[in-house]
Amino acid sequence: LTAPGAGWRLANNADQGPGPDALRDALASRRVLADGRSRGAGRIEWGVAPDAVATGLDDSRHAQAYRLRIEPGRVQLSGNGPAGLFHGFQTLIQLIESGGRAGELPCGTIVDWPERELRIVHWDTKHHQDRLATLRRYLDELARIKVNTVCFEIEDKFAYPSHPVIGAPGAFTPDELAALVRYGLERHIQIVPNLQAPAHMCYVLKHSEFAHLRCDGSNYQICMDEPEARRLIFDLYDDLVRATPGVDYFHVSTDEVYYAGICEKFRRPYNPVNRSLTWVEFVRAAHAHLSRHGRRMIVWAEYPLLPEHVALLPPGIIDGVAGNEGYLAPEAERGIRQLIYASMQGVEPLLPRYFPYTDGAGAAKPGRLREAAEQYLRGRATRGRPIGAFAAAWDDAGLHNETFWPGWASMAQYAWCNQAVTVEQTVADFMDLFYGTAAGGMAGAWRDLHDGAVFYERTWQRVPSRARTPGYGEWDEKRPLPRMDRTLDPPPLPEPGSLRLAPAFRNACAGLLE
């Protein structure tokens, strides 16, 4: 250990920015930050040196590499680029925070760079809108775990200048979004817009102004081959591009476009081939439009795309789900990279099922964190040419974003260091980093909350709904679908006179009561 005694002195004391500022805060919290003129203090030096680390890489990972050398009374931090230097600051701060008394540090050298170029977390805003101050705090925390991309699924939480009616009350203005993007870029995090289209567009199609563009009369999907519909979607692209300067990517979604070409106005027979071709034509048009803005496009490549039509896709796009085996070979020929996708949320109403649990049928389940690790370490990461990892956090069930941190951190860990780090170690490290080493027992607290949430979800009875119309259809075809409601029969009241209680509730809920 190196403990300078008189304190640490920052040799680059004039440098400002999130990295040096966070370093000063960490040293000040240990009360070991010395005056810049102090003699005998340990020195911390840093700078950018393009070849500080020989990575042998020819992509953005090279600029994300850093070297951290710690010796008695001296710390030297060098980054191949500004991003690498920033990541090095995060590692140094973590060491200081875990160093115990007097800011002691372990002597040695760390040479480090990420396994994947993109380490993406997902902010979904379909059913909620966070305060800007909260999102800035999220960016600070994401920087600490070396996330470098946020996929911001913004929908109607943005005030679109081209179509103001779409923005919800209180939606982020272009200036507010641009300021948030700048805050992220200062921390080497790109905030990438994700616009749900041409499906999941009820946030647009619910308005009377756009009702005539509804696909088959449903506000779920727009008539994606109609020129007016494409102009509308591309107007929204343009608004978001202008509000996110300095960002390299755009996620056009294409999520769950189940009914491509089902409209009565469609000019070709509705069949699997034409569904796939309609999807491809939209992707090609979106790519041509965004290319004029210099944005690289991310899509969800999935149904209704047929493997034989992958060769028609624009080269260089990114497939957000490395899952369909039939796509991988033609994607490689087209120069299409993939993202390793893992969802941290499903139907859970309170907390993602991160940890092992037993389902309602008594079957043992590994939990989402272990599933993600196995998918990433021993599954999808070995197929295709993944450029990064995507930690999805859908808010359909109303989960608060604070519940997604263990999932975000775990996927960031696997994307930075694709080694066989155990799930237990990853969780323990996250708890120390997020809550501080002085806050003991946080992994157990999360596990208790998790078990309570699983129990809560299992207590509900599911019955056919009598209050709502049938669903529109399933992914493979349009057909009426029964809807299910969640309910819970209350315990019976005592019978008048005898005060006898019928045992029906006790019998039906015996397992839950136990």
PDB file of N, CA, C and O in Angstrom, residues 387-428:
ATOM      1  N   ILE A 387     -21.134  -6.153 -31.332  1.00  0.00           N
ATOM      2  CA  ILE A 387     -20.404  -4.910 -31.100  1.00  0.00           C
ATOM      3  C   ILE A 387     -20.625  -4.398 -29.684  1.00  0.00           C
ATOM      4  O   ILE A 387     -19.905  -3.530 -29.207  1.00  0.00           O
ATOM      5  N   GLY A 388     -21.631  -4.956 -28.996  1.00  0.00           N
ATOM      6  CA  GLY A 388     -21.908  -4.483 -27.651  1.00  0.00           C
ATOM      7  C   GLY A 388     -22.995  -5.290 -26.987  1.00  0.00           C
ATOM      8  O   GLY A 388     -23.448  -6.320 -27.497  1.00  0.00           O
ATOM      9  N   ALA A 389     -23.399  -4.813 -25.813  1.00  0.00           N
ATOM     10  CA  ALA A 389     -24.444  -5.452 -25.025  1.00  0.00           C
ATOM     11  C   ALA A 389     -25.540  -4.443 -24.739  1.00  0.00           C
ATOM     12  O   ALA A 389     -25.282  -3.242 -24.603  1.00  0.00           O
ATOM     13  N   PHE A 390     -26.770  -4.939 -24.642  1.00  0.00           N
ATOM     14  CA  PHE A 390     -27.945  -4.094 -24.443  1.00  0.00           C
ATOM     15  C   PHE A 390     -28.703  -4.616 -23.237  1.00  0.00           C
ATOM     16  O   PHE A 390     -29.241  -5.731 -23.263  1.00  0.00           O
ATOM     17  N   ALA A 391     -28.761  -3.827 -22.159  1.00  0.00           N
ATOM     18  CA  ALA A 391     -29.486  -4.204 -20.942  1.00  0.00           C
ATOM     19  C   ALA A 391     -30.861  -3.559 -20.982  1.00  0.00           C
ATOM     20  O   ALA A 391     -31.028  -2.388 -20.635  1.00  0.00           O
ATOM     21  N   ALA A 392     -31.857  -4.312 -21.446  1.00  0.00           N
ATOM     22  CA  ALA A 392     -33.201  -3.774 -21.628  1.00  0.00           C
ATOM     23  C   ALA A 392     -33.893  -3.603 -20.285  1.00  0.00           C
ATOM     24  O   ALA A 392     -33.719  -4.411 -19.363  1.00  0.00           O
ATOM     25  N   ALA A 393     -34.703  -2.549 -20.187  1.00  0.00           N
ATOM     26  CA  ALA A 393     -35.426  -2.243 -18.948  1.00  0.00           C
ATOM     27  C   ALA A 393     -36.805  -1.703 -19.316  1.00  0.00           C
ATOM     28  O   ALA A 393     -37.102  -0.536 -19.111  1.00  0.00           O
ATOM     29  N   TRP A 394     -37.633  -2.566 -19.880  1.00  0.00           N
ATOM     30  CA  TRP A 394     -38.965  -2.144 -20.315  1.00  0.00           C
ATOM     31  C   TRP A 394     -39.807  -1.743 -19.110  1.00  0.00           C
ATOM     32  O   TRP A 394     -39.815  -2.421 -18.087  1.00  0.00           O
ATOM     33  N   ASP A 395     -40.555  -0.653 -19.257  1.00  0.00           N
ATOM     34  CA  ASP A 395     -41.352  -0.183 -18.113  1.00  0.00           C
ATOM     35  C   ASP A 395     -42.825  -0.540 -18.259  1.00  0.00           C
ATOM     36  O   ASP A 395     -43.681   0.048 -17.604  1.00  0.00           O
ATOM     37  N   ASP A 396     -43.137  -1.557 -19.078  1.00  0.00           N
ATOM     38  CA  ASP A 396     -44.534  -1.923 -19.315  1.00  0.00           C
ATOM     39  C   ASP A 396     -45.282  -2.223 -18.025  1.00  0.00           C
ATOM     40  O   ASP A 396     -46.464  -1.880 -17.878  1.00  0.00           O
ATOM     41  N   ALA A 397     -44.634  -2.904 -17.090  1.00  0.00           N
ATOM     42  CA  ALA A 397     -45.299  -3.297 -15.854  1.00  0.00           C
ATOM     43  C   ALA A 397     -45.236  -2.209 -14.791  1.00  0.00           C
ATOM     44  O   ALA A 397     -45.710  -2.420 -13.684  1.00  0.00           O
ATOM     45  N   GLY A 398     -44.649  -1.072 -15.125  1.00  0.00           N
ATOM     46  CA  GLY A 398     -44.638   0.050 -14.200  1.00  0.00           C
ATOM     47  C   GLY A 398     -43.504   0.045 -13.201  1.00  0.00           C
ATOM     48  O   GLY A 398     -43.553   0.768 -12.206  1.00  0.00           O
ATOM     49  N   LEU A 399     -42.464  -0.746 -13.439  1.00  0.00           N
ATOM     50  CA  LEU A 399     -41.334  -0.771 -12.514  1.00  0.00           C
ATOM     51  C   LEU A 399     -40.605   0.567 -12.501  1.00  0.00           C
ATOM     52  O   LEU A 399     -40.429   1.204 -13.536  1.00  0.00           O
ATOM     53  N   HIS A 400     -40.131   0.963 -11.340  1.00  0.00           N
ATOM     54  CA  HIS A 400     -39.347   2.179 -11.229  1.00  0.00           C
ATOM     55  C   HIS A 400     -37.941   1.917 -11.757  1.00  0.00           C
ATOM     56  O   HIS A 400     -37.387   0.826 -11.585  1.00  0.00           O
ATOM     57  N   ASN A 401     -37.358   2.929 -12.401  1.00  0.00           N
ATOM     58  CA  ASN A 401     -36.012   2.751 -12.951  1.00  0.00           C
ATOM     59  C   ASN A 401     -34.988   2.365 -11.896  1.00  0.00           C
ATOM     60  O   ASN A 401     -33.986   1.713 -12.209  1.00  0.00           O
ATOM     61  N   GLU A 402     -35.184   2.771 -10.641  1.00  0.00           N
ATOM     62  CA  GLU A 402     -34.219   2.417  -9.597  1.00  0.00           C
ATOM     63  C   GLU A 402     -34.097   0.909  -9.424  1.00  0.00           C
ATOM     64  O   GLU A 402     -33.087   0.417  -8.927  1.00  0.00           O
ATOM     65  N   THR A 403     -35.131   0.158  -9.831  1.00  0.00           N
ATOM     66  CA  THR A 403     -35.077  -1.291  -9.663  1.00  0.00           C
ATOM     67  C   THR A 403     -34.190  -1.965 -10.704  1.00  0.00           C
ATOM     68  O   THR A 403     -33.899  -3.160 -10.577  1.00  0.00           O
ATOM     69  N   PHE A 404     -33.768  -1.246 -11.719  1.00  0.00           N
ATOM     70  CA  PHE A 404     -33.011  -1.865 -12.809  1.00  0.00           C
ATOM     71  C   PHE A 404     -31.499  -1.816 -12.611  1.00  0.00           C
ATOM     72  O   PHE A 404     -30.755  -2.348 -13.444  1.00  0.00           O
ATOM     73  N   TRP A 405     -31.019  -1.169 -11.553  1.00  0.00           N
ATOM     74  CA  TRP A 405     -29.575  -0.980 -11.425  1.00  0.00           C
ATOM     75  C   TRP A 405     -28.774  -2.282 -11.390  1.00  0.00           C
ATOM     76  O   TRP A 405     -27.741  -2.375 -12.072  1.00  0.00           O
ATOM     77  N   PRO A 406     -29.160  -3.302 -10.638  1.00  0.00           N
ATOM     78  CA  PRO A 406     -28.357  -4.527 -10.681  1.00  0.00           C
ATOM     79  C   PRO A 406     -28.270  -5.132 -12.081  1.00  0.00           C
ATOM     80  O   PRO A 406     -27.215  -5.650 -12.472  1.00  0.00           O
ATOM     81  N   GLY A 407     -29.357  -5.070 -12.847  1.00  0.00           N
ATOM     82  CA  GLY A 407     -29.319  -5.587 -14.209  1.00  0.00           C
ATOM     83  C   GLY A 407     -28.447  -4.749 -15.114  1.00  0.00           C
ATOM     84  O   GLY A 407     -27.669  -5.283 -15.921  1.00  0.00           O
ATOM     85  N   TRP A 408     -28.574  -3.424 -15.023  1.00  0.00           N
ATOM     86  CA  TRP A 408     -27.708  -2.555 -15.814  1.00  0.00           C
ATOM     87  C   TRP A 408     -26.238  -2.814 -15.501  1.00  0.00           C
ATOM     88  O   TRP A 408     -25.405  -2.934 -16.400  1.00  0.00           O
ATOM     89  N   ALA A 409     -25.905  -2.891 -14.208  1.00  0.00           N
ATOM     90  CA  ALA A 409     -24.507  -3.057 -13.807  1.00  0.00           C
ATOM     91  C   ALA A 409     -23.962  -4.416 -14.236  1.00  0.00           C
ATOM     92  O   ALA A 409     -22.802  -4.524 -14.652  1.00  0.00           O
ATOM     93  N   SER A 410     -24.788  -5.458 -14.143  1.00  0.00           N
ATOM     94  CA  SER A 410     -24.311  -6.784 -14.521  1.00  0.00           C
ATOM     95  C   SER A 410     -23.988  -6.852 -16.002  1.00  0.00           C
ATOM     96  O   SER A 410     -22.937  -7.382 -16.402  1.00  0.00           O
ATOM     97  N   MET A 411     -24.859  -6.316 -16.849  1.00  0.00           N
ATOM     98  CA  MET A 411     -24.585  -6.339 -18.283  1.00  0.00           C
ATOM     99  C   MET A 411     -23.385  -5.468 -18.626  1.00  0.00           C
ATOM    100  O   MET A 411     -22.599  -5.798 -19.525  1.00  0.00           O
ATOM    101  N   ALA A 412     -23.216  -4.348 -17.926  1.00  0.00           N
ATOM    102  CA  ALA A 412     -22.028  -3.524 -18.150  1.00  0.00           C
ATOM    103  C   ALA A 412     -20.767  -4.290 -17.787  1.00  0.00           C
ATOM    104  O   ALA A 412     -19.744  -4.212 -18.474  1.00  0.00           O
ATOM    105  N   GLN A 413     -20.829  -5.058 -16.699  1.00  0.00           N
ATOM    106  CA  GLN A 413     -19.684  -5.871 -16.284  1.00  0.00           C
ATOM    107  C   GLN A 413     -19.327  -6.891 -17.357  1.00  0.00           C
ATOM    108  O   GLN A 413     -18.163  -7.038 -17.738  1.00  0.00           O
ATOM    109  N   TYR A 414     -20.344  -7.602 -17.864  1.00  0.00           N
ATOM    110  CA  TYR A 414     -20.070  -8.646 -18.847  1.00  0.00           C
ATOM    111  C   TYR A 414     -19.581  -8.055 -20.165  1.00  0.00           C
ATOM    112  O   TYR A 414     -18.794  -8.679 -20.883  1.00  0.00           O
ATOM    113  N   ALA A 415     -20.031  -6.865 -20.501  1.00  0.00           N
ATOM    114  CA  ALA A 415     -19.598  -6.231 -21.750  1.00  0.00           C
ATOM    115  C   ALA A 415     -18.196  -5.653 -21.623  1.00  0.00           C
ATOM    116  O   ALA A 415     -17.481  -5.541 -22.615  1.00  0.00           O
ATOM    117  N   TRP A 416     -17.809  -5.261 -20.410  1.00  0.00           N
ATOM    118  CA  TRP A 416     -16.450  -4.725 -20.239  1.00  0.00           C
ATOM    119  C   TRP A 416     -15.437  -5.847 -20.128  1.00  0.00           C
ATOM    120  O   TRP A 416     -14.369  -5.799 -20.730  1.00  0.00           O
ATOM    121  N   CYS A 417     -15.761  -6.870 -19.370  1.00  0.00           N
ATOM    122  CA  CYS A 417     -14.818  -7.959 -19.115  1.00  0.00           C
ATOM    123  C   CYS A 417     -15.540  -9.277 -19.313  1.00  0.00           C
ATOM    124  O   CYS A 417     -16.251  -9.727 -18.417  1.00  0.00           O
ATOM    125  N   ASN A 418     -15.350  -9.865 -20.464  1.00  0.00           N
ATOM    126  CA  ASN A 418     -16.058 -11.097 -20.808  1.00  0.00           C
ATOM    127  C   ASN A 418     -15.316 -12.305 -20.227  1.00  0.00           C
ATOM    128  O   ASN A 418     -14.815 -13.157 -20.930  1.00  0.00           O
ATOM    129  N   GLN A 419     -15.237 -12.322 -18.916  1.00  0.00           N
ATOM    130  CA  GLN A 419     -14.620 -13.433 -18.211  1.00  0.00           C
ATOM    131  C   GLN A 419     -15.677 -14.095 -17.325  1.00  0.00           C
ATOM    132  O   GLN A 419     -16.767 -13.567 -17.127  1.00  0.00           O
ATOM    133  N   ALA A 420     -15.320 -15.231 -16.792  1.00  0.00           N
ATOM    134  CA  ALA A 420     -16.289 -15.993 -16.009  1.00  0.00           C
ATOM    135  C   ALA A 420     -16.393 -15.435 -14.592  1.00  0.00           C
ATOM    136  O   ALA A 420     -16.139 -16.125 -13.601  1.00  0.00           O
ATOM    137  N   VAL A 421     -16.775 -14.163 -14.479  1.00  0.00           N
ATOM    138  CA  VAL A 421     -17.037 -13.579 -13.178  1.00  0.00           C
ATOM    139  C   VAL A 421     -18.382 -14.117 -12.684  1.00  0.00           C
ATOM    140  O   VAL A 421     -19.368 -14.099 -13.416  1.00  0.00           O
ATOM    141  N   THR A 422     -18.420 -14.593 -11.458  1.00  0.00           N
ATOM    142  CA  THR A 422     -19.666 -15.181 -10.972  1.00  0.00           C
ATOM    143  C   THR A 422     -20.720 -14.108 -10.778  1.00  0.00           C
ATOM    144  O   THR A 422     -20.417 -12.933 -10.541  1.00  0.00           O
ATOM    145  N   VAL A 423     -21.969 -14.527 -10.857  1.00  0.00           N
ATOM    146  CA  VAL A 423     -23.070 -13.608 -10.603  1.00  0.00           C
ATOM    147  C   VAL A 423     -22.986 -13.067  -9.180  1.00  0.00           C
ATOM    148  O   VAL A 423     -23.204 -11.878  -8.934  1.00  0.00           O
ATOM    149  N   GLU A 424     -22.637 -13.940  -8.233  1.00  0.00           N
ATOM    150  CA  GLU A 424     -22.556 -13.517  -6.834  1.00  0.00           C
ATOM    151  C   GLU A 424     -21.507 -12.429  -6.644  1.00  0.00           C
ATOM    152  O   GLU A 424     -21.733 -11.448  -5.925  1.00  0.00           O
ATOM    153  N   GLN A 425     -20.351 -12.582  -7.299  1.00  0.00           N
ATOM    154  CA  GLN A 425     -19.302 -11.567  -7.171  1.00  0.00           C
ATOM    155  C   GLN A 425     -19.734 -10.260  -7.835  1.00  0.00           C
ATOM    156  O   GLN A 425     -19.477  -9.171  -7.311  1.00  0.00           O
ATOM    157  N   THR A 426     -20.375 -10.364  -8.987  1.00  0.00           N
ATOM    158  CA  THR A 426     -20.848  -9.167  -9.679  1.00  0.00           C
ATOM    159  C   THR A 426     -21.841  -8.401  -8.810  1.00  0.00           C
ATOM    160  O   THR A 426     -21.769  -7.170  -8.691  1.00  0.00           O
ATOM    161  N   VAL A 427     -22.772  -9.116  -8.191  1.00  0.00           N
ATOM    162  CA  VAL A 427     -23.759  -8.461  -7.323  1.00  0.00           C
ATOM    163  C   VAL A 427     -23.071  -7.820  -6.122  1.00  0.00           C
ATOM    164  O   VAL A 427     -23.370  -6.673  -5.759  1.00  0.00           O
ATOM    165  N   ALA A 428     -22.148  -8.529  -5.503  1.00  0.00           N
ATOM    166  CA  ALA A 428     -21.457  -7.986  -4.334  1.00  0.00           C
ATOM    167  C   ALA A 428     -20.669  -6.730  -4.700  1.00  0.00           C
ATOM    168  O   ALA A 428     -20.677  -5.732  -3.953  1.00  0.00           O
TER     169      ALA A 428
END
